[in-house]
Each structure stands twice: as C-alpha cells, then as structure tokens.
Amino acid sequence: MRNIRNCTVAVVGGAGFLGSHLVDHLIEDRGCKVLVVDNLISGRREFVHKDAIFEHHDITTSEGHLKGLFKLYDVKHVFSYAAHPYIPLSFERPKYVAETNFIGAINVINAAQEAGCEAILQVSSAEIYGDGNGVTWESPSTKAKGGYSSGEEHDAVEVPVALAEDAPVRPHSTYGAAKAAVDYYVQCGWRERKTPCIALRQFNCVGPRETHPYIVPEIISQIAKQDGDYPPNSVVVRLGNNSFRDFLYAGDQAKIAVELLERGKFGEVYNLGSETGTKIYDLAKLIGKLMGFADVRVEQDPKRVRPWEIWHLQSDNTKLEAALWIDGKEQKEKGKDCLVHPLTTLEEALKRTIAYYRENNNQWCWEK
Ligand SMILES: NC(=O)c1ccc[n+]([C@@H]2O[C@H](COP(=O)([O-])OP(=O)(O)OC[C@H]3O[C@@H](n4cnc5c(N)ncnc54)[C@H](O)[C@@H]3O)[C@@H](O)[C@H]2O)c1
C-alpha cells in the first residue's frame, strides 16, 4: 500500500470543482504539501487552498515543462483532474476538447512517469459507457431495437442495472471518447512500460464550487430566479429528459480518490459513484423542497431535450470496494480503518451546494 500522508502531491486541475476539494483534503486531513497545476480555463484561483503552491500551465503544451515542475517540487504522487468536463462543449469543439482530455492527460501521465513519480490517478468518467450497450434499461421494445439511441419518449419497463467495469465502452460524445482513450492508454501503459497509473471512472458529482452549468446548478438557478415571480411556495422548473443519474458528494470523491491511489492496482480502471441516484425530475422536486418550495412543477422544455440520451447512469462500486474495503462491516472483519462510510447523502450534498450558491449572492463562478 502507498501512503499518501505528509508527502508532496501534485493536483493537475486543482483549481477546479473536484480538484479543489481534493487539494483541501490532501492539505487539511493528510498533511501533504500540494502543487496545483492549472491554466484556470474553468477553475478559479480563489478555489485553491491558501497553503498550496500554484503553477499556471496548460497541459496541452509542454510535457517537458510539466516534468520539470514535478521534479522541481519533488512530487511523489500525481492526481490528473484537468479536463474540459462540460459535455456540450465537445459537440461544438470536439478537437479542442480531445486535445486537452486526451493529449493533455497523456502529457501529464508521461511527465509524471518520467519525473519518477510513484503513482498517478487519472480521472475518467462514466460517460465512457454511453448507454451501456442497452443493458442499463431492459424492455421488450428496446431489446428489439438494440437499445436506446434517440431522445424519443420510451415506454420501457424500467429495470435499471448499475454499471460495472465490464460493461461495454460505447461513448456517445467526443468527451466520452477522449476519456475512454485515456483509460486504454492507462491499461496499455502498465502492460508496456509499467506506467504507475490508475483510472477512476467517476459518475456525477455535486457540491460547492461547481464550475459548469450542469443539472444541479441549472435547477438551483432556475428556482432562485423565480423567487417572488410565482405564487408563494410554488415554482416551475423547465428541464430536458427525465433520465437517472448517480450523484456523489465532491468531498467524498476526494477522500475515496486518495484511498484508491493508495490501494488500487496500476493499469486498472475502477468505477466510483454513490451507487444510488435519482431521476432528474425528482431531483428538481427535492432541490425545490430544500430551497423552501412546497409545490415544484417540472415541465419538459423541448429545447433542452438532447438528440440522444443516456437514460440510466448508476455505478456498481464492487471492484473499488474490494480494493478499498469501503464497506463498514467488511472493515471490521478485516480489522482495517473504515474509509468513507457512510457517504454524504444526496440531500446533505444539495443543502451544501445551495448554501454555497446563496453565500455567493446567487451566482455561480461562470456567471461572475
Ligand atoms: N464534475 C463531475 O461530476 C465529473 C464527473 C465525472 C468525471 N469528472 C472528471 O473530473 C475531472 C475534474 O472535473 P471538474 O468537474 O472538477 O471540472 P473543472 O472544470 O472544475 O476542473 C478542471 C480543471 O482543469 C483545468 N484545466 C482545463 N484544461 C486545462 C489545461 N489545458 N491545462 C491545465 N489545466 C486545465 C481547469 O481550469 C479546471 O480547474 C475532469 O477530468 C472531469 O472530466 C467530473
């Protein structure tokens, strides 16, 4: 087991949403010295912990410069979080997204190995699964059609299946394709040249310091902007498809990512999510309730309906749990410390996100 305590760690993309939570955890709970490398394209300097070292650098440019930084600060472990994570951008600017999410990630991995770093964690995404080859929803009609691939309404008997790592990799976007390519690079890198890297296939996250107009910030903004416009206690939220998503609290993501870098196997991919989740319309109702509205009506906005949809994304963490012993009972039996157990509930994660938004005068960072 690698021990990530009181050592120097680099977080590439550490000014972003998930990266900044990771930096906080490494400094405050693990006693690490942290080097943040970021070009601040979506991250913010003010998100970076005051005790972290900050180096402005674009990972698509010089691999040699990155290697130099890792050597200069004597970095032992690297977390590779820098990416363009907002999927719609990959529809509009696929090459730009692929350059950062694929070439940039490879630069980070190569630079870390060349600098002699002991372990690298590359953050991947559940988006690599696409529709999971139709296995995430089963119905006679979809089976006959070979799975969902359009945005049409479906009358399926819903039998959601959580995704394990052996589910087919069938990305729907350039974002997912670039992430999948890096996953393969991690796997091949270990076989070919013993690159000490692990890929973490992350499902959706939620928490303070969101950096893009994902579904949770979108719902919060819509509701906040209606204060006073509608009858008391009543709001309308206009959304796209009512798909199912698995949400993990960003602070839990950070802790588990560190545990995985300590205990995971190089060259392997691991899923991480809450293993639960919600349909998006129910999410809107929950957020509305937490924001003080008893009556939350959801309407479908045709402009928000995607031309295709991934109807159900839910993680099966079995492989990760086997590596980390997350389960409390198993912990006791094995005599090891309990890791992140239990996880922060979705309700609590949403409360913290709403509080953060309100503390920031009802603005997200991209709106400033
Ligand atoms: N947020 C989620 O729900 C989620 C889910 C699955 C996977 N992920 C993955 O987790 C990682 C972090 O996502 P996030 O939500 O924190 O996004 P984010 O945009 O907040 O963070 C990405 C960081 O990388 C930086 N960056 C982007 N391009 C760069 C470049 N060329 N050079 C240097 N820095 C660059 C940005 O400035 C930002 O600080 C990404 O790899 C993303 O694909 C996120």
PDB file of N, CA and C in Angstrom, residues 218-292:
ATOM      1  N   GLU A 218     -28.068  24.262 -12.638  1.00  0.00           N
ATOM      2  CA  GLU A 218     -29.152  24.757 -13.504  1.00  0.00           C
ATOM      3  C   GLU A 218     -30.483  24.792 -12.734  1.00  0.00           C
ATOM      4  N   ILE A 219     -30.782  23.721 -12.025  1.00  0.00           N
ATOM      5  CA  ILE A 219     -32.053  23.669 -11.283  1.00  0.00           C
ATOM      6  C   ILE A 219     -32.052  24.718 -10.172  1.00  0.00           C
ATOM      7  N   ILE A 220     -30.938  24.805  -9.442  1.00  0.00           N
ATOM      8  CA  ILE A 220     -30.866  25.787  -8.346  1.00  0.00           C
ATOM      9  C   ILE A 220     -31.072  27.202  -8.906  1.00  0.00           C
ATOM     10  N   SER A 221     -30.396  27.506 -10.018  1.00  0.00           N
ATOM     11  CA  SER A 221     -30.529  28.853 -10.612  1.00  0.00           C
ATOM     12  C   SER A 221     -31.962  29.121 -11.037  1.00  0.00           C
ATOM     13  N   GLN A 222     -32.556  28.157 -11.718  1.00  0.00           N
ATOM     14  CA  GLN A 222     -33.940  28.369 -12.184  1.00  0.00           C
ATOM     15  C   GLN A 222     -34.861  28.673 -11.003  1.00  0.00           C
ATOM     16  N   ILE A 223     -34.708  27.911  -9.939  1.00  0.00           N
ATOM     17  CA  ILE A 223     -35.594  28.097  -8.781  1.00  0.00           C
ATOM     18  C   ILE A 223     -35.307  29.438  -8.107  1.00  0.00           C
ATOM     19  N   ALA A 224     -34.017  29.744  -7.933  1.00  0.00           N
ATOM     20  CA  ALA A 224     -33.663  31.007  -7.244  1.00  0.00           C
ATOM     21  C   ALA A 224     -34.188  32.215  -8.013  1.00  0.00           C
ATOM     22  N   LYS A 225     -34.126  32.122  -9.340  1.00  0.00           N
ATOM     23  CA  LYS A 225     -34.544  33.282 -10.147  1.00  0.00           C
ATOM     24  C   LYS A 225     -36.048  33.488 -10.115  1.00  0.00           C
ATOM     25  N   GLN A 226     -36.785  32.488  -9.645  1.00  0.00           N
ATOM     26  CA  GLN A 226     -38.244  32.641  -9.605  1.00  0.00           C
ATOM     27  C   GLN A 226     -38.749  33.190  -8.281  1.00  0.00           C
ATOM     28  N   ASP A 227     -37.839  33.389  -7.337  1.00  0.00           N
ATOM     29  CA  ASP A 227     -38.297  33.913  -6.039  1.00  0.00           C
ATOM     30  C   ASP A 227     -39.177  35.131  -6.261  1.00  0.00           C
ATOM     31  N   GLY A 228     -40.419  35.071  -5.841  1.00  0.00           N
ATOM     32  CA  GLY A 228     -41.298  36.224  -5.943  1.00  0.00           C
ATOM     33  C   GLY A 228     -42.115  36.261  -7.224  1.00  0.00           C
ATOM     34  N   ASP A 229     -41.664  35.492  -8.247  1.00  0.00           N
ATOM     35  CA  ASP A 229     -42.372  35.553  -9.527  1.00  0.00           C
ATOM     36  C   ASP A 229     -43.633  34.707  -9.541  1.00  0.00           C
ATOM     37  N   TYR A 230     -43.655  33.720  -8.699  1.00  0.00           N
ATOM     38  CA  TYR A 230     -44.770  32.766  -8.716  1.00  0.00           C
ATOM     39  C   TYR A 230     -45.547  32.863  -7.409  1.00  0.00           C
ATOM     40  N   PRO A 231     -46.687  32.234  -7.317  1.00  0.00           N
ATOM     41  CA  PRO A 231     -47.383  32.253  -6.022  1.00  0.00           C
ATOM     42  C   PRO A 231     -46.473  31.673  -4.940  1.00  0.00           C
ATOM     43  N   PRO A 232     -46.625  32.122  -3.702  1.00  0.00           N
ATOM     44  CA  PRO A 232     -45.743  31.627  -2.628  1.00  0.00           C
ATOM     45  C   PRO A 232     -45.713  30.093  -2.601  1.00  0.00           C
ATOM     46  N   ASN A 233     -44.560  29.560  -2.333  1.00  0.00           N
ATOM     47  CA  ASN A 233     -44.367  28.106  -2.207  1.00  0.00           C
ATOM     48  C   ASN A 233     -44.502  27.340  -3.503  1.00  0.00           C
ATOM     49  N   SER A 234     -44.518  28.029  -4.648  1.00  0.00           N
ATOM     50  CA  SER A 234     -44.731  27.321  -5.902  1.00  0.00           C
ATOM     51  C   SER A 234     -43.696  27.757  -6.945  1.00  0.00           C
ATOM     52  N   VAL A 235     -43.067  26.770  -7.608  1.00  0.00           N
ATOM     53  CA  VAL A 235     -42.118  27.101  -8.683  1.00  0.00           C
ATOM     54  C   VAL A 235     -42.278  26.124  -9.837  1.00  0.00           C
ATOM     55  N   VAL A 236     -41.817  26.567 -11.011  1.00  0.00           N
ATOM     56  CA  VAL A 236     -41.816  25.703 -12.196  1.00  0.00           C
ATOM     57  C   VAL A 236     -40.374  25.557 -12.660  1.00  0.00           C
ATOM     58  N   VAL A 237     -39.954  24.316 -12.917  1.00  0.00           N
ATOM     59  CA  VAL A 237     -38.606  24.076 -13.435  1.00  0.00           C
ATOM     60  C   VAL A 237     -38.751  23.451 -14.818  1.00  0.00           C
ATOM     61  N   ARG A 238     -38.030  24.010 -15.779  1.00  0.00           N
ATOM     62  CA  ARG A 238     -38.133  23.515 -17.163  1.00  0.00           C
ATOM     63  C   ARG A 238     -36.862  22.742 -17.517  1.00  0.00           C
ATOM     64  N   LEU A 239     -37.041  21.455 -17.794  1.00  0.00           N
ATOM     65  CA  LEU A 239     -35.881  20.573 -17.979  1.00  0.00           C
ATOM     66  C   LEU A 239     -36.008  19.728 -19.240  1.00  0.00           C
ATOM     67  N   GLY A 240     -34.907  19.007 -19.564  1.00  0.00           N
ATOM     68  CA  GLY A 240     -34.914  18.108 -20.721  1.00  0.00           C
ATOM     69  C   GLY A 240     -35.433  16.736 -20.320  1.00  0.00           C
ATOM     70  N   ASN A 241     -34.680  15.709 -20.665  1.00  0.00           N
ATOM     71  CA  ASN A 241     -35.141  14.341 -20.403  1.00  0.00           C
ATOM     72  C   ASN A 241     -35.095  13.979 -18.921  1.00  0.00           C
ATOM     73  N   ASN A 242     -36.016  13.090 -18.555  1.00  0.00           N
ATOM     74  CA  ASN A 242     -36.074  12.646 -17.167  1.00  0.00           C
ATOM     75  C   ASN A 242     -35.215  11.395 -16.994  1.00  0.00           C
ATOM     76  N   SER A 243     -33.915  11.566 -17.190  1.00  0.00           N
ATOM     77  CA  SER A 243     -33.002  10.415 -17.081  1.00  0.00           C
ATOM     78  C   SER A 243     -32.607  10.202 -15.610  1.00  0.00           C
ATOM     79  N   PHE A 244     -31.877   9.142 -15.365  1.00  0.00           N
ATOM     80  CA  PHE A 244     -31.482   8.776 -13.997  1.00  0.00           C
ATOM     81  C   PHE A 244     -29.979   9.003 -13.848  1.00  0.00           C
ATOM     82  N   ARG A 245     -29.572   9.676 -12.766  1.00  0.00           N
ATOM     83  CA  ARG A 245     -28.148   9.912 -12.530  1.00  0.00           C
ATOM     84  C   ARG A 245     -27.770   9.587 -11.080  1.00  0.00           C
ATOM     85  N   ASP A 246     -26.518   9.190 -10.945  1.00  0.00           N
ATOM     86  CA  ASP A 246     -25.928   8.808  -9.662  1.00  0.00           C
ATOM     87  C   ASP A 246     -25.064   9.987  -9.210  1.00  0.00           C
ATOM     88  N   PHE A 247     -25.333  10.559  -8.043  1.00  0.00           N
ATOM     89  CA  PHE A 247     -24.588  11.749  -7.591  1.00  0.00           C
ATOM     90  C   PHE A 247     -23.766  11.444  -6.338  1.00  0.00           C
ATOM     91  N   LEU A 248     -22.487  11.797  -6.397  1.00  0.00           N
ATOM     92  CA  LEU A 248     -21.595  11.620  -5.247  1.00  0.00           C
ATOM     93  C   LEU A 248     -21.162  13.001  -4.755  1.00  0.00           C
ATOM     94  N   TYR A 249     -21.083  13.169  -3.454  1.00  0.00           N
ATOM     95  CA  TYR A 249     -20.628  14.451  -2.897  1.00  0.00           C
ATOM     96  C   TYR A 249     -19.137  14.657  -3.220  1.00  0.00           C
ATOM     97  N   ALA A 250     -18.790  15.879  -3.661  1.00  0.00           N
ATOM     98  CA  ALA A 250     -17.421  16.170  -4.107  1.00  0.00           C
ATOM     99  C   ALA A 250     -16.381  15.896  -3.006  1.00  0.00           C
ATOM    100  N   GLY A 251     -16.735  16.178  -1.757  1.00  0.00           N
ATOM    101  CA  GLY A 251     -15.791  15.931  -0.654  1.00  0.00           C
ATOM    102  C   GLY A 251     -15.527  14.441  -0.461  1.00  0.00           C
ATOM    103  N   ASP A 252     -16.545  13.609  -0.685  1.00  0.00           N
ATOM    104  CA  ASP A 252     -16.358  12.149  -0.592  1.00  0.00           C
ATOM    105  C   ASP A 252     -15.518  11.658  -1.773  1.00  0.00           C
ATOM    106  N   GLN A 253     -15.745  12.271  -2.932  1.00  0.00           N
ATOM    107  CA  GLN A 253     -14.957  11.897  -4.122  1.00  0.00           C
ATOM    108  C   GLN A 253     -13.473  12.058  -3.813  1.00  0.00           C
ATOM    109  N   ALA A 254     -13.129  13.190  -3.187  1.00  0.00           N
ATOM    110  CA  ALA A 254     -11.726  13.481  -2.889  1.00  0.00           C
ATOM    111  C   ALA A 254     -11.121  12.407  -1.979  1.00  0.00           C
ATOM    112  N   LYS A 255     -11.856  12.063  -0.928  1.00  0.00           N
ATOM    113  CA  LYS A 255     -11.318  11.094   0.037  1.00  0.00           C
ATOM    114  C   LYS A 255     -11.125   9.714  -0.607  1.00  0.00           C
ATOM    115  N   ILE A 256     -12.112   9.310  -1.395  1.00  0.00           N
ATOM    116  CA  ILE A 256     -12.036   7.977  -1.995  1.00  0.00           C
ATOM    117  C   ILE A 256     -10.947   7.929  -3.072  1.00  0.00           C
ATOM    118  N   ALA A 257     -10.778   9.043  -3.804  1.00  0.00           N
ATOM    119  CA  ALA A 257      -9.726   9.079  -4.827  1.00  0.00           C
ATOM    120  C   ALA A 257      -8.350   8.869  -4.173  1.00  0.00           C
ATOM    121  N   VAL A 258      -8.147   9.492  -3.013  1.00  0.00           N
ATOM    122  CA  VAL A 258      -6.857   9.336  -2.333  1.00  0.00           C
ATOM    123  C   VAL A 258      -6.676   7.886  -1.870  1.00  0.00           C
ATOM    124  N   GLU A 259      -7.741   7.326  -1.307  1.00  0.00           N
ATOM    125  CA  GLU A 259      -7.668   5.920  -0.870  1.00  0.00           C
ATOM    126  C   GLU A 259      -7.363   5.014  -2.057  1.00  0.00           C
ATOM    127  N   LEU A 260      -7.964   5.322  -3.201  1.00  0.00           N
ATOM    128  CA  LEU A 260      -7.732   4.468  -4.368  1.00  0.00           C
ATOM    129  C   LEU A 260      -6.281   4.556  -4.832  1.00  0.00           C
ATOM    130  N   LEU A 261      -5.730   5.753  -4.783  1.00  0.00           N
ATOM    131  CA  LEU A 261      -4.324   5.863  -5.204  1.00  0.00           C
ATOM    132  C   LEU A 261      -3.407   5.110  -4.228  1.00  0.00           C
ATOM    133  N   GLU A 262      -3.852   4.985  -3.002  1.00  0.00           N
ATOM    134  CA  GLU A 262      -3.053   4.229  -2.037  1.00  0.00           C
ATOM    135  C   GLU A 262      -3.153   2.723  -2.243  1.00  0.00           C
ATOM    136  N   ARG A 263      -4.358   2.279  -2.611  1.00  0.00           N
ATOM    137  CA  ARG A 263      -4.592   0.829  -2.573  1.00  0.00           C
ATOM    138  C   ARG A 263      -4.923   0.176  -3.907  1.00  0.00           C
ATOM    139  N   GLY A 264      -5.206   0.979  -4.942  1.00  0.00           N
ATOM    140  CA  GLY A 264      -5.614   0.400  -6.225  1.00  0.00           C
ATOM    141  C   GLY A 264      -4.449  -0.234  -6.964  1.00  0.00           C
ATOM    142  N   LYS A 265      -4.811  -1.017  -7.989  1.00  0.00           N
ATOM    143  CA  LYS A 265      -3.766  -1.681  -8.790  1.00  0.00           C
ATOM    144  C   LYS A 265      -3.460  -0.852 -10.025  1.00  0.00           C
ATOM    145  N   PHE A 266      -2.199  -0.691 -10.344  1.00  0.00           N
ATOM    146  CA  PHE A 266      -1.813   0.055 -11.538  1.00  0.00           C
ATOM    147  C   PHE A 266      -2.348  -0.645 -12.782  1.00  0.00           C
ATOM    148  N   GLY A 267      -2.719   0.176 -13.758  1.00  0.00           N
ATOM    149  CA  GLY A 267      -3.207  -0.371 -15.029  1.00  0.00           C
ATOM    150  C   GLY A 267      -4.663  -0.791 -14.987  1.00  0.00           C
ATOM    151  N   GLU A 268      -5.334  -0.537 -13.854  1.00  0.00           N
ATOM    152  CA  GLU A 268      -6.740  -0.952 -13.716  1.00  0.00           C
ATOM    153  C   GLU A 268      -7.669   0.260 -13.770  1.00  0.00           C
ATOM    154  N   VAL A 269      -8.925  -0.015 -14.119  1.00  0.00           N
ATOM    155  CA  VAL A 269      -9.962   1.024 -14.081  1.00  0.00           C
ATOM    156  C   VAL A 269     -10.955   0.670 -12.971  1.00  0.00           C
ATOM    157  N   TYR A 270     -11.443   1.702 -12.279  1.00  0.00           N
ATOM    158  CA  TYR A 270     -12.392   1.487 -11.166  1.00  0.00           C
ATOM    159  C   TYR A 270     -13.546   2.472 -11.295  1.00  0.00           C
ATOM    160  N   ASN A 271     -14.760   1.994 -11.127  1.00  0.00           N
ATOM    161  CA  ASN A 271     -15.934   2.880 -11.085  1.00  0.00           C
ATOM    162  C   ASN A 271     -16.071   3.509  -9.707  1.00  0.00           C
ATOM    163  N   LEU A 272     -16.589   4.750  -9.692  1.00  0.00           N
ATOM    164  CA  LEU A 272     -16.942   5.368  -8.407  1.00  0.00           C
ATOM    165  C   LEU A 272     -18.197   6.220  -8.552  1.00  0.00           C
ATOM    166  N   GLY A 273     -19.190   5.881  -7.748  1.00  0.00           N
ATOM    167  CA  GLY A 273     -20.407   6.688  -7.659  1.00  0.00           C
ATOM    168  C   GLY A 273     -21.003   6.440  -6.290  1.00  0.00           C
ATOM    169  N   SER A 274     -22.213   6.935  -6.084  1.00  0.00           N
ATOM    170  CA  SER A 274     -22.866   6.703  -4.793  1.00  0.00           C
ATOM    171  C   SER A 274     -23.582   5.354  -4.786  1.00  0.00           C
ATOM    172  N   GLU A 275     -23.725   4.754  -5.941  1.00  0.00           N
ATOM    173  CA  GLU A 275     -24.456   3.501  -6.178  1.00  0.00           C
ATOM    174  C   GLU A 275     -25.961   3.682  -6.018  1.00  0.00           C
ATOM    175  N   THR A 276     -26.383   4.900  -5.732  1.00  0.00           N
ATOM    176  CA  THR A 276     -27.827   5.181  -5.717  1.00  0.00           C
ATOM    177  C   THR A 276     -28.071   6.226  -6.805  1.00  0.00           C
ATOM    178  N   GLY A 277     -29.063   7.071  -6.614  1.00  0.00           N
ATOM    179  CA  GLY A 277     -29.280   8.129  -7.590  1.00  0.00           C
ATOM    180  C   GLY A 277     -30.734   8.517  -7.662  1.00  0.00           C
ATOM    181  N   THR A 278     -31.048   9.303  -8.660  1.00  0.00           N
ATOM    182  CA  THR A 278     -32.407   9.816  -8.768  1.00  0.00           C
ATOM    183  C   THR A 278     -32.701  10.182 -10.220  1.00  0.00           C
ATOM    184  N   LYS A 279     -33.997  10.194 -10.542  1.00  0.00           N
ATOM    185  CA  LYS A 279     -34.398  10.748 -11.831  1.00  0.00           C
ATOM    186  C   LYS A 279     -34.344  12.267 -11.727  1.00  0.00           C
ATOM    187  N   ILE A 280     -34.043  12.898 -12.847  1.00  0.00           N
ATOM    188  CA  ILE A 280     -33.785  14.338 -12.831  1.00  0.00           C
ATOM    189  C   ILE A 280     -35.014  15.143 -12.377  1.00  0.00           C
ATOM    190  N   TYR A 281     -36.199  14.733 -12.756  1.00  0.00           N
ATOM    191  CA  TYR A 281     -37.386  15.488 -12.335  1.00  0.00           C
ATOM    192  C   TYR A 281     -37.576  15.379 -10.814  1.00  0.00           C
ATOM    193  N   ASP A 282     -37.278  14.217 -10.252  1.00  0.00           N
ATOM    194  CA  ASP A 282     -37.362  14.064  -8.788  1.00  0.00           C
ATOM    195  C   ASP A 282     -36.279  14.900  -8.102  1.00  0.00           C
ATOM    196  N   LEU A 283     -35.128  14.983  -8.759  1.00  0.00           N
ATOM    197  CA  LEU A 283     -34.040  15.823  -8.229  1.00  0.00           C
ATOM    198  C   LEU A 283     -34.510  17.272  -8.127  1.00  0.00           C
ATOM    199  N   ALA A 284     -35.192  17.739  -9.173  1.00  0.00           N
ATOM    200  CA  ALA A 284     -35.693  19.121  -9.182  1.00  0.00           C
ATOM    201  C   ALA A 284     -36.677  19.331  -8.029  1.00  0.00           C
ATOM    202  N   LYS A 285     -37.521  18.331  -7.805  1.00  0.00           N
ATOM    203  CA  LYS A 285     -38.504  18.462  -6.719  1.00  0.00           C
ATOM    204  C   LYS A 285     -37.791  18.507  -5.359  1.00  0.00           C
ATOM    205  N   LEU A 286     -36.770  17.687  -5.203  1.00  0.00           N
ATOM    206  CA  LEU A 286     -36.015  17.676  -3.944  1.00  0.00           C
ATOM    207  C   LEU A 286     -35.304  19.018  -3.732  1.00  0.00           C
ATOM    208  N   ILE A 287     -34.672  19.528  -4.785  1.00  0.00           N
ATOM    209  CA  ILE A 287     -33.963  20.814  -4.654  1.00  0.00           C
ATOM    210  C   ILE A 287     -34.968  21.917  -4.327  1.00  0.00           C
ATOM    211  N   GLY A 288     -36.113  21.893  -4.990  1.00  0.00           N
ATOM    212  CA  GLY A 288     -37.150  22.897  -4.717  1.00  0.00           C
ATOM    213  C   GLY A 288     -37.576  22.858  -3.265  1.00  0.00           C
ATOM    214  N   LYS A 289     -37.762  21.655  -2.762  1.00  0.00           N
ATOM    215  CA  LYS A 289     -38.167  21.499  -1.350  1.00  0.00           C
ATOM    216  C   LYS A 289     -37.079  22.065  -0.427  1.00  0.00           C
ATOM    217  N   LEU A 290     -35.820  21.730  -0.727  1.00  0.00           N
ATOM    218  CA  LEU A 290     -34.719  22.211   0.120  1.00  0.00           C
ATOM    219  C   LEU A 290     -34.572  23.727   0.050  1.00  0.00           C
ATOM    220  N   MET A 291     -35.063  24.323  -1.065  1.00  0.00           N
ATOM    221  CA  MET A 291     -34.987  25.777  -1.206  1.00  0.00           C
ATOM    222  C   MET A 291     -36.257  26.451  -0.682  1.00  0.00           C
ATOM    223  N   GLY A 292     -37.146  25.637  -0.089  1.00  0.00           N
ATOM    224  CA  GLY A 292     -38.294  26.211   0.611  1.00  0.00           C
ATOM    225  C   GLY A 292     -39.594  26.226  -0.151  1.00  0.00           C
TER     226      GLY A 292
END
